[in-house]
PDB file of C-alpha atoms in Angstrom:
ATOM      1  CA  MET A 222      -0.030   0.035   0.017  1.00 54.00           C
ATOM      2  CA  ARG A 223       1.842   3.094  -1.285  1.00 61.00           C
ATOM      3  CA  SER A 224       0.878   6.923  -0.684  1.00 65.00           C
ATOM      4  CA  ARG A 225       2.388  10.102  -1.830  1.00 74.00           C
ATOM      5  CA  ASN A 226       1.326  11.751   1.339  1.00 85.00           C
ATOM      6  CA  PRO A 227       4.276  11.684   3.872  1.00 91.00           C
ATOM      7  CA  PHE A 228       1.564  12.689   6.713  1.00 92.00           C
ATOM      8  CA  ALA A 229      -0.643   9.584   6.079  1.00 88.00           C
ATOM      9  CA  ALA A 230       0.383   8.353   9.447  1.00 89.00           C
ATOM     10  CA  PHE A 231      -2.005  11.045  10.833  1.00 91.00           C
ATOM     11  CA  GLY A 232      -4.693  10.526   8.137  1.00 89.00           C
ATOM     12  CA  ARG A 233      -5.705   7.227   6.652  1.00 89.00           C
ATOM     13  CA  HIS A 234      -3.476   5.208   8.921  1.00 90.00           C
ATOM     14  CA  ARG A 235      -3.776   7.229  12.102  1.00 92.00           C
ATOM     15  CA  ASN A 236      -5.404   4.289  13.918  1.00 94.00           C
ATOM     16  CA  LEU A 237      -2.707   1.887  12.828  1.00 93.00           C
ATOM     17  CA  THR A 238      -0.124   4.297  13.925  1.00 93.00           C
ATOM     18  CA  ARG A 239      -1.496   4.999  17.200  1.00 94.00           C
ATOM     19  CA  GLU A 240      -1.395   1.332  18.096  1.00 94.00           C
ATOM     20  CA  LEU A 241       1.955   0.799  16.985  1.00 93.00           C
ATOM     21  CA  VAL A 242       3.195   3.641  18.972  1.00 93.00           C
ATOM     22  CA  ARG A 243       1.444   2.481  21.853  1.00 92.00           C
ATOM     23  CA  ASN A 244       2.732  -1.077  21.634  1.00 90.00           C
ATOM     24  CA  GLU A 245       6.323   0.333  21.198  1.00 88.00           C
ATOM     25  CA  ILE A 246       6.009   2.575  24.295  1.00 88.00           C
ATOM     26  CA  LEU A 247       4.731  -0.138  26.605  1.00 85.00           C
ATOM     27  CA  GLY A 248       6.828  -2.868  25.108  1.00 82.00           C
ATOM     28  CA  ARG A 249       9.853  -0.950  26.183  1.00 80.00           C
ATOM     29  CA  TYR A 250       8.757  -1.277  29.849  1.00 76.00           C
ATOM     30  CA  ARG A 251       7.070  -4.580  29.725  1.00 75.00           C
ATOM     31  CA  GLY A 252       8.326  -6.883  32.619  1.00 70.00           C
ATOM     32  CA  ALA A 253      10.109  -3.868  34.475  1.00 64.00           C
ATOM     33  CA  SER A 254       9.280  -3.731  38.146  1.00 65.00           C
ATOM     34  CA  PHE A 255       8.617   0.119  37.943  1.00 64.00           C
ATOM     35  CA  GLY A 256       6.993   0.003  34.485  1.00 65.00           C
ATOM     36  CA  MET A 257       6.296   3.333  32.909  1.00 69.00           C
ATOM     37  CA  LEU A 258       7.766   5.171  35.941  1.00 76.00           C
ATOM     38  CA  TRP A 259      11.155   4.398  34.288  1.00 76.00           C
ATOM     39  CA  SER A 260      10.276   6.999  31.603  1.00 74.00           C
ATOM     40  CA  LEU A 261      10.651   9.671  34.348  1.00 74.00           C
ATOM     41  CA  LEU A 262      13.361   7.891  36.333  1.00 79.00           C
ATOM     42  CA  SER A 263      15.725   7.322  33.294  1.00 79.00           C
ATOM     43  CA  PRO A 264      16.069  11.011  32.392  1.00 76.00           C
ATOM     44  CA  PHE A 265      16.651  12.016  36.032  1.00 77.00           C
ATOM     45  CA  LEU A 266      19.232   9.458  36.587  1.00 82.00           C
ATOM     46  CA  MET A 267      20.850  10.529  33.403  1.00 79.00           C
ATOM     47  CA  LEU A 268      20.797  14.175  34.430  1.00 78.00           C
ATOM     48  CA  VAL A 269      22.547  13.097  37.645  1.00 80.00           C
ATOM     49  CA  VAL A 270      25.433  11.326  35.892  1.00 81.00           C
ATOM     50  CA  TYR A 271      26.091  14.059  33.312  1.00 76.00           C
ATOM     51  CA  THR A 272      26.050  16.743  36.065  1.00 75.00           C
ATOM     52  CA  VAL A 273      28.581  14.815  38.087  1.00 78.00           C
ATOM     53  CA  ALA A 274      30.716  13.945  35.136  1.00 72.00           C
ATOM     54  CA  PHE A 275      30.946  17.369  33.530  1.00 70.00           C
ATOM     55  CA  GLY A 276      29.946  19.754  36.410  1.00 65.00           C
ATOM     56  CA  SER A 277      31.856  18.164  39.416  1.00 66.00           C
ATOM     57  CA  ILE A 278      34.652  16.153  37.784  1.00 68.00           C
ATOM     58  CA  LEU A 279      35.430  18.159  34.866  1.00 60.00           C
ATOM     59  CA  LYS A 280      34.557  21.532  36.261  1.00 64.00           C
ATOM     60  CA  GLY A 281      32.395  22.612  33.453  1.00 63.00           C
ATOM     61  CA  ARG A 282      30.720  26.001  33.751  1.00 68.00           C
ATOM     62  CA  TRP A 283      28.298  27.946  31.364  1.00 71.00           C
ATOM     63  CA  PRO A 284      28.458  31.653  30.987  1.00 70.00           C
ATOM     64  CA  GLN A 285      24.733  32.317  31.257  1.00 67.00           C
ATOM     65  CA  ALA A 286      24.114  29.853  34.150  1.00 63.00           C
ATOM     66  CA  GLY A 287      25.146  30.346  37.804  1.00 60.00           C
ATOM     67  CA  ASP A 288      28.062  28.677  39.687  1.00 65.00           C
ATOM     68  CA  THR A 289      26.046  25.833  41.175  1.00 69.00           C
ATOM     69  CA  HIS A 290      26.127  22.227  39.646  1.00 70.00           C
ATOM     70  CA  ALA A 291      22.383  22.067  39.531  1.00 73.00           C
ATOM     71  CA  GLU A 292      22.058  25.036  37.108  1.00 79.00           C
ATOM     72  CA  PHE A 293      24.921  23.783  34.986  1.00 80.00           C
ATOM     73  CA  GLY A 294      23.200  20.290  34.871  1.00 82.00           C
ATOM     74  CA  LEU A 295      19.907  21.856  33.688  1.00 87.00           C
ATOM     75  CA  VAL A 296      21.898  23.671  30.880  1.00 88.00           C
ATOM     76  CA  ILE A 297      23.438  20.248  29.952  1.00 88.00           C
ATOM     77  CA  PHE A 298      20.241  18.538  30.269  1.00 89.00           C
ATOM     78  CA  VAL A 299      18.579  20.444  27.568  1.00 92.00           C
ATOM     79  CA  GLY A 300      21.366  19.555  25.069  1.00 92.00           C
ATOM     80  CA  ILE A 301      20.967  15.953  26.186  1.00 90.00           C
ATOM     81  CA  PHE A 302      17.368  15.482  25.615  1.00 92.00           C
ATOM     82  CA  VAL A 303      17.373  17.419  22.292  1.00 95.00           C
ATOM     83  CA  HIS A 304      20.179  15.220  20.800  1.00 94.00           C
ATOM     84  CA  GLY A 305      18.780  12.071  22.428  1.00 92.00           C
ATOM     85  CA  PHE A 306      15.646  12.467  20.399  1.00 95.00           C
ATOM     86  CA  PHE A 307      17.505  12.569  17.182  1.00 96.00           C
ATOM     87  CA  ALA A 308      19.968   9.982  18.192  1.00 95.00           C
ATOM     88  CA  GLU A 309      17.470   7.430  19.156  1.00 94.00           C
ATOM     89  CA  CYS A 310      15.724   7.681  15.889  1.00 96.00           C
ATOM     90  CA  PHE A 311      18.960   7.924  13.743  1.00 97.00           C
ATOM     91  CA  THR A 312      20.544   4.848  15.305  1.00 96.00           C
ATOM     92  CA  ARG A 313      17.597   2.677  15.161  1.00 95.00           C
ATOM     93  CA  SER A 314      16.368   3.477  11.758  1.00 96.00           C
ATOM     94  CA  PRO A 315      18.849   1.390   9.646  1.00 96.00           C
ATOM     95  CA  ARG A 316      17.486  -1.853  11.384  1.00 95.00           C
ATOM     96  CA  LEU A 317      13.825  -0.668  11.226  1.00 95.00           C
ATOM     97  CA  MET A 318      12.901  -2.688   8.372  1.00 93.00           C
ATOM     98  CA  LEU A 319      14.878  -5.680   9.290  1.00 92.00           C
ATOM     99  CA  GLU A 320      13.353  -5.657  12.789  1.00 91.00           C
ATOM    100  CA  ASN A 321       9.821  -5.562  11.171  1.00 89.00           C
ATOM    101  CA  ALA A 322      10.427  -8.090   8.355  1.00 88.00           C
ATOM    102  CA  ASN A 323       6.931  -9.608   9.028  1.00 88.00           C
ATOM    103  CA  TYR A 324       5.379  -6.149   8.014  1.00 87.00           C
ATOM    104  CA  VAL A 325       7.610  -5.850   5.001  1.00 85.00           C
ATOM    105  CA  LYS A 326       6.239  -9.205   3.442  1.00 79.00           C
ATOM    106  CA  ARG A 327       2.568  -8.044   3.767  1.00 75.00           C
ATOM    107  CA  VAL A 328       1.569  -6.370   0.559  1.00 67.00           C
ATOM    108  CA  VAL A 329      -1.086  -4.179   2.181  1.00 79.00           C
ATOM    109  CA  PHE A 330       0.959  -2.860   5.013  1.00 87.00           C
ATOM    110  CA  PRO A 331       2.040   0.853   4.762  1.00 90.00           C
ATOM    111  CA  LEU A 332       5.717   0.601   5.521  1.00 92.00           C
ATOM    112  CA  ASP A 333       6.139   4.341   5.496  1.00 93.00           C
ATOM    113  CA  ILE A 334       4.471   4.840   8.838  1.00 94.00           C
ATOM    114  CA  LEU A 335       7.208   2.738  10.640  1.00 94.00           C
ATOM    115  CA  PRO A 336       9.614   5.688  10.770  1.00 95.00           C
ATOM    116  CA  TRP A 337       6.743   7.822  12.139  1.00 96.00           C
ATOM    117  CA  THR A 338       5.931   5.325  14.964  1.00 95.00           C
ATOM    118  CA  MET A 339       9.620   5.227  15.917  1.00 95.00           C
ATOM    119  CA  ALA A 340       9.767   9.162  15.943  1.00 96.00           C
ATOM    120  CA  LEU A 341       6.518   9.325  17.846  1.00 96.00           C
ATOM    121  CA  SER A 342       7.750   6.973  20.483  1.00 94.00           C
ATOM    122  CA  ALA A 343      10.944   8.904  20.840  1.00 93.00           C
ATOM    123  CA  LEU A 344       8.832  12.075  21.041  1.00 95.00           C
ATOM    124  CA  PHE A 345       6.949  10.476  23.982  1.00 92.00           C
ATOM    125  CA  HIS A 346      10.265  10.052  25.848  1.00 91.00           C
ATOM    126  CA  LEU A 347      11.334  13.378  24.921  1.00 93.00           C
ATOM    127  CA  ALA A 348       8.158  14.615  26.565  1.00 92.00           C
ATOM    128  CA  MET A 349       9.001  12.793  29.640  1.00 89.00           C
ATOM    129  CA  ASN A 350      12.601  14.380  29.574  1.00 89.00           C
ATOM    130  CA  VAL A 351      10.878  18.001  29.163  1.00 92.00           C
ATOM    131  CA  LEU A 352       8.548  17.190  32.269  1.00 90.00           C
ATOM    132  CA  VAL A 353      11.524  16.276  34.436  1.00 87.00           C
ATOM    133  CA  PHE A 354      13.423  19.232  33.228  1.00 88.00           C
ATOM    134  CA  CYS A 355      10.465  21.544  34.075  1.00 90.00           C
ATOM    135  CA  LEU A 356      10.013  20.036  37.657  1.00 88.00           C
ATOM    136  CA  LEU A 357      13.732  20.272  38.392  1.00 85.00           C
ATOM    137  CA  SER A 358      13.970  23.888  36.783  1.00 86.00           C
ATOM    138  CA  PHE A 359      11.208  25.048  39.184  1.00 87.00           C
ATOM    139  CA  PHE A 360      12.883  23.475  42.156  1.00 86.00           C
ATOM    140  CA  VAL A 361      16.254  25.228  41.338  1.00 80.00           C
ATOM    141  CA  TYR A 362      15.038  28.493  40.118  1.00 80.00           C
ATOM    142  CA  ARG A 363      11.710  28.757  42.030  1.00 82.00           C
ATOM    143  CA  GLN A 364      10.104  29.665  38.860  1.00 82.00           C
ATOM    144  CA  LEU A 365       9.598  28.460  35.228  1.00 86.00           C
ATOM    145  CA  SER A 366       9.744  30.442  32.169  1.00 85.00           C
ATOM    146  CA  PRO A 367       6.324  30.541  30.446  1.00 90.00           C
ATOM    147  CA  LEU A 368       8.222  30.409  27.100  1.00 93.00           C
ATOM    148  CA  VAL A 369       8.883  26.792  27.839  1.00 93.00           C
ATOM    149  CA  LEU A 370       5.439  26.431  26.106  1.00 94.00           C
ATOM    150  CA  LEU A 371       7.089  27.180  22.798  1.00 95.00           C
ATOM    151  CA  LEU A 372       9.379  24.106  23.039  1.00 95.00           C
ATOM    152  CA  PRO A 373       7.198  22.073  20.708  1.00 95.00           C
ATOM    153  CA  LEU A 374       7.234  24.854  18.113  1.00 96.00           C
ATOM    154  CA  VAL A 375      10.995  25.024  18.552  1.00 97.00           C
ATOM    155  CA  LEU A 376      11.562  21.281  18.037  1.00 97.00           C
ATOM    156  CA  ALA A 377       8.769  20.695  15.452  1.00 97.00           C
ATOM    157  CA  PRO A 378      11.432  21.448  12.578  1.00 97.00           C
ATOM    158  CA  LEU A 379      13.763  19.070  14.127  1.00 97.00           C
ATOM    159  CA  ALA A 380      11.194  16.114  14.279  1.00 97.00           C
ATOM    160  CA  MET A 381      10.444  16.707  10.567  1.00 97.00           C
ATOM    161  CA  LEU A 382      14.130  16.641   9.553  1.00 97.00           C
ATOM    162  CA  THR A 383      14.548  13.448  11.758  1.00 97.00           C
ATOM    163  CA  VAL A 384      11.769  11.642  10.127  1.00 97.00           C
ATOM    164  CA  ALA A 385      13.124  12.531   6.733  1.00 97.00           C
ATOM    165  CA  VAL A 386      16.367  11.163   7.732  1.00 97.00           C
ATOM    166  CA  CYS A 387      14.838   7.954   9.181  1.00 97.00           C
ATOM    167  CA  TRP A 388      13.116   7.327   5.690  1.00 97.00           C
ATOM    168  CA  VAL A 389      16.434   7.391   3.871  1.00 97.00           C
ATOM    169  CA  THR A 390      18.469   5.527   6.405  1.00 97.00           C
ATOM    170  CA  SER A 391      15.750   2.851   7.068  1.00 96.00           C
ATOM    171  CA  SER A 392      15.663   2.225   3.334  1.00 96.00           C
ATOM    172  CA  LEU A 393      19.386   2.184   2.841  1.00 96.00           C
ATOM    173  CA  GLY A 394      19.786  -0.179   5.841  1.00 95.00           C
ATOM    174  CA  VAL A 395      17.827  -2.904   3.893  1.00 94.00           C
ATOM    175  CA  TYR A 396      20.448  -2.945   1.138  1.00 94.00           C
ATOM    176  CA  LEU A 397      23.506  -1.769   3.022  1.00 93.00           C
ATOM    177  CA  ARG A 398      23.648  -3.538   6.310  1.00 91.00           C
ATOM    178  CA  ASP A 399      26.828  -1.667   7.447  1.00 92.00           C
ATOM    179  CA  ILE A 400      24.971   1.619   7.901  1.00 95.00           C
ATOM    180  CA  ALA A 401      23.779   0.278  11.253  1.00 94.00           C
ATOM    181  CA  GLN A 402      27.452   0.255  12.413  1.00 95.00           C
ATOM    182  CA  VAL A 403      28.037   3.697  11.210  1.00 96.00           C
ATOM    183  CA  THR A 404      25.030   5.772  12.628  1.00 96.00           C
ATOM    184  CA  PRO A 405      26.002   5.336  16.352  1.00 95.00           C
ATOM    185  CA  VAL A 406      29.344   6.921  15.563  1.00 96.00           C
ATOM    186  CA  VAL A 407      27.854   9.703  13.529  1.00 96.00           C
ATOM    187  CA  ALA A 408      25.244  10.452  16.344  1.00 96.00           C
ATOM    188  CA  THR A 409      28.053  10.534  18.954  1.00 94.00           C
ATOM    189  CA  ALA A 410      30.035  12.803  16.867  1.00 95.00           C
ATOM    190  CA  MET A 411      27.029  15.209  16.350  1.00 95.00           C
ATOM    191  CA  PHE A 412      26.828  15.083  20.188  1.00 93.00           C
ATOM    192  CA  PHE A 413      30.294  16.284  20.917  1.00 92.00           C
ATOM    193  CA  LEU A 414      30.480  18.561  17.844  1.00 94.00           C
ATOM    194  CA  SER A 415      27.199  20.525  18.993  1.00 94.00           C
ATOM    195  CA  SER A 416      26.609  22.951  21.790  1.00 92.00           C
ATOM    196  CA  ALA A 417      25.126  20.120  23.926  1.00 89.00           C
ATOM    197  CA  ILE A 418      27.986  20.214  26.496  1.00 86.00           C
ATOM    198  CA  VAL A 419      30.051  23.270  25.563  1.00 87.00           C
ATOM    199  CA  PRO A 420      29.026  26.738  24.124  1.00 89.00           C
ATOM    200  CA  VAL A 421      30.188  27.328  20.720  1.00 90.00           C
ATOM    201  CA  GLN A 422      31.970  30.636  21.937  1.00 88.00           C
ATOM    202  CA  ALA A 423      34.156  28.513  24.094  1.00 86.00           C
ATOM    203  CA  VAL A 424      35.411  26.396  21.163  1.00 89.00           C
ATOM    204  CA  PRO A 425      38.547  27.574  19.485  1.00 90.00           C
ATOM    205  CA  GLU A 426      37.586  29.850  16.508  1.00 91.00           C
ATOM    206  CA  ARG A 427      38.831  27.480  13.818  1.00 91.00           C
ATOM    207  CA  TYR A 428      36.299  24.895  14.806  1.00 91.00           C
ATOM    208  CA  GLN A 429      33.340  27.072  15.431  1.00 93.00           C
ATOM    209  CA  LEU A 430      32.012  26.757  11.929  1.00 94.00           C
ATOM    210  CA  LEU A 431      32.000  23.031  12.276  1.00 93.00           C
ATOM    211  CA  PHE A 432      29.817  23.357  15.440  1.00 94.00           C
ATOM    212  CA  GLN A 433      27.542  25.820  13.694  1.00 94.00           C
ATOM    213  CA  LEU A 434      27.048  23.731  10.666  1.00 95.00           C
ATOM    214  CA  ASN A 435      25.560  20.890  12.893  1.00 96.00           C
ATOM    215  CA  PRO A 436      21.877  21.514  12.927  1.00 96.00           C
ATOM    216  CA  LEU A 437      21.571  20.204  16.442  1.00 97.00           C
ATOM    217  CA  THR A 438      23.491  23.268  17.732  1.00 96.00           C
ATOM    218  CA  PHE A 439      20.877  25.483  16.592  1.00 97.00           C
ATOM    219  CA  PHE A 440      18.038  23.573  18.076  1.00 97.00           C
ATOM    220  CA  ILE A 441      19.835  23.157  21.467  1.00 96.00           C
ATOM    221  CA  ASP A 442      20.516  26.841  21.576  1.00 95.00           C
ATOM    222  CA  GLN A 443      16.900  27.829  20.645  1.00 97.00           C
ATOM    223  CA  ALA A 444      15.567  25.152  23.282  1.00 96.00           C
ATOM    224  CA  ARG A 445      17.773  26.747  25.934  1.00 95.00           C
ATOM    225  CA  ASN A 446      16.604  30.214  25.015  1.00 94.00           C
ATOM    226  CA  VAL A 447      12.978  29.471  25.638  1.00 95.00           C
ATOM    227  CA  ALA A 448      13.297  26.895  28.426  1.00 92.00           C
ATOM    228  CA  LEU A 449      16.055  28.307  30.519  1.00 90.00           C
ATOM    229  CA  TRP A 450      16.802  32.149  29.467  1.00 89.00           C
ATOM    230  CA  GLY A 451      13.113  33.258  28.881  1.00 88.00           C
ATOM    231  CA  ARG A 452      14.068  34.584  25.359  1.00 92.00           C
ATOM    232  CA  GLN A 453      12.198  34.272  22.242  1.00 94.00           C
ATOM    233  CA  PRO A 454      13.349  31.808  19.565  1.00 95.00           C
ATOM    234  CA  ASP A 455      14.889  32.842  16.178  1.00 96.00           C
ATOM    235  CA  TRP A 456      11.421  32.864  14.409  1.00 96.00           C
ATOM    236  CA  SER A 457      12.992  33.514  10.812  1.00 97.00           C
ATOM    237  CA  ALA A 458      15.580  30.753  11.243  1.00 97.00           C
ATOM    238  CA  LEU A 459      12.942  28.225  12.699  1.00 97.00           C
ATOM    239  CA  GLY A 460      10.673  29.188   9.624  1.00 97.00           C
ATOM    240  CA  LEU A 461      13.530  28.242   7.235  1.00 97.00           C
ATOM    241  CA  PHE A 462      14.289  25.056   9.112  1.00 97.00           C
ATOM    242  CA  ALA A 463      10.634  24.306   8.847  1.00 97.00           C
ATOM    243  CA  LEU A 464      10.463  24.809   5.150  1.00 97.00           C
ATOM    244  CA  ALA A 465      13.665  22.712   4.624  1.00 97.00           C
ATOM    245  CA  GLY A 466      12.178  19.958   6.832  1.00 96.00           C
ATOM    246  CA  LEU A 467       9.015  19.919   4.698  1.00 96.00           C
ATOM    247  CA  VAL A 468      10.927  19.793   1.580  1.00 97.00           C
ATOM    248  CA  ALA A 469      13.090  17.145   2.859  1.00 97.00           C
ATOM    249  CA  MET A 470      10.170  14.988   4.161  1.00 97.00           C
ATOM    250  CA  PHE A 471       8.548  14.839   0.629  1.00 96.00           C
ATOM    251  CA  ALA A 472      11.782  14.064  -0.954  1.00 96.00           C
ATOM    252  CA  ALA A 473      12.691  11.382   1.588  1.00 97.00           C
ATOM    253  CA  HIS A 474       9.305   9.884   1.478  1.00 96.00           C
ATOM    254  CA  ALA A 475       9.467   9.633  -2.272  1.00 95.00           C
ATOM    255  CA  TRP A 476      12.787   8.057  -1.992  1.00 95.00           C
ATOM    256  CA  PHE A 477      11.508   5.488   0.595  1.00 96.00           C
ATOM    257  CA  GLN A 478       8.437   4.683  -1.574  1.00 93.00           C
ATOM    258  CA  ARG A 479      10.576   4.024  -4.564  1.00 93.00           C
ATOM    259  CA  THR A 480      13.220   1.897  -2.974  1.00 93.00           C
ATOM    260  CA  SER A 481      10.735  -0.144  -0.796  1.00 90.00           C
ATOM    261  CA  ARG A 482       9.567  -2.033  -3.787  1.00 87.00           C
ATOM    262  CA  GLY A 483      12.666  -4.169  -3.395  1.00 87.00           C
ATOM    263  CA  PHE A 484      12.557  -4.722   0.370  1.00 88.00           C
ATOM    264  CA  ALA A 485      10.624  -8.025   0.333  1.00 82.00           C
ATOM    265  CA  ASP A 486      13.200  -9.485  -2.198  1.00 83.00           C
ATOM    266  CA  VAL A 487      16.203  -8.697  -0.162  1.00 82.00           C
ATOM    267  CA  LEU A 488      14.775  -9.630   3.185  1.00 72.00           C
TER     268      LEU A 488
END
């Protein structure tokens, strides 16, 4: 079943998409003693680890933040959950079709919704990270910037670009299995070559362009602006990223639909 609409997951296939996302989220915690509570505990524990590692041990500091480890940890946490959303989708996508080979062999199954289900599951965990961030931010600062409500708008273009990338990498992963070994390395490089743990201004000038070319740097900085500093995002740049994401989605979806014709033969 093929469609030229990259948003069919929210239209004709919305019920199927909803069930797949639900199963994926619940399946991750099935059998765990704390169940869905881990969706809140995991980001909190991750925040503690990164705060100790980069704040206490490496003595990291951020220009706009205070001198406390808690404030520094919140700055780092924004970078972690923005990168984490992209990295989860990007590293899983090359094996997405392989792990769902039973769907691939069904002629009537809309394979193009699988990257959407993966991205929506990752968005759920991103939302849990944001909830933990909001609770801790209120505890540390005794207030919460109302502009944090703009986070969905800030991260929407990133979600669009991520789904586009996943359509391409999930299709390539069927034919080129080595991609699954490369994506974790690329995702890690994108983390350390972004403003996730260090401000771009603190990087030697000859490397700053490399950091700025990493799209995650823009989204991390904009997320910090609205969630931590109480500043309006760069609406013009967000609009350009949204347009680029929309174009990328249509192009990547067309690529996926064309290449998916040979999936069943390869698998």
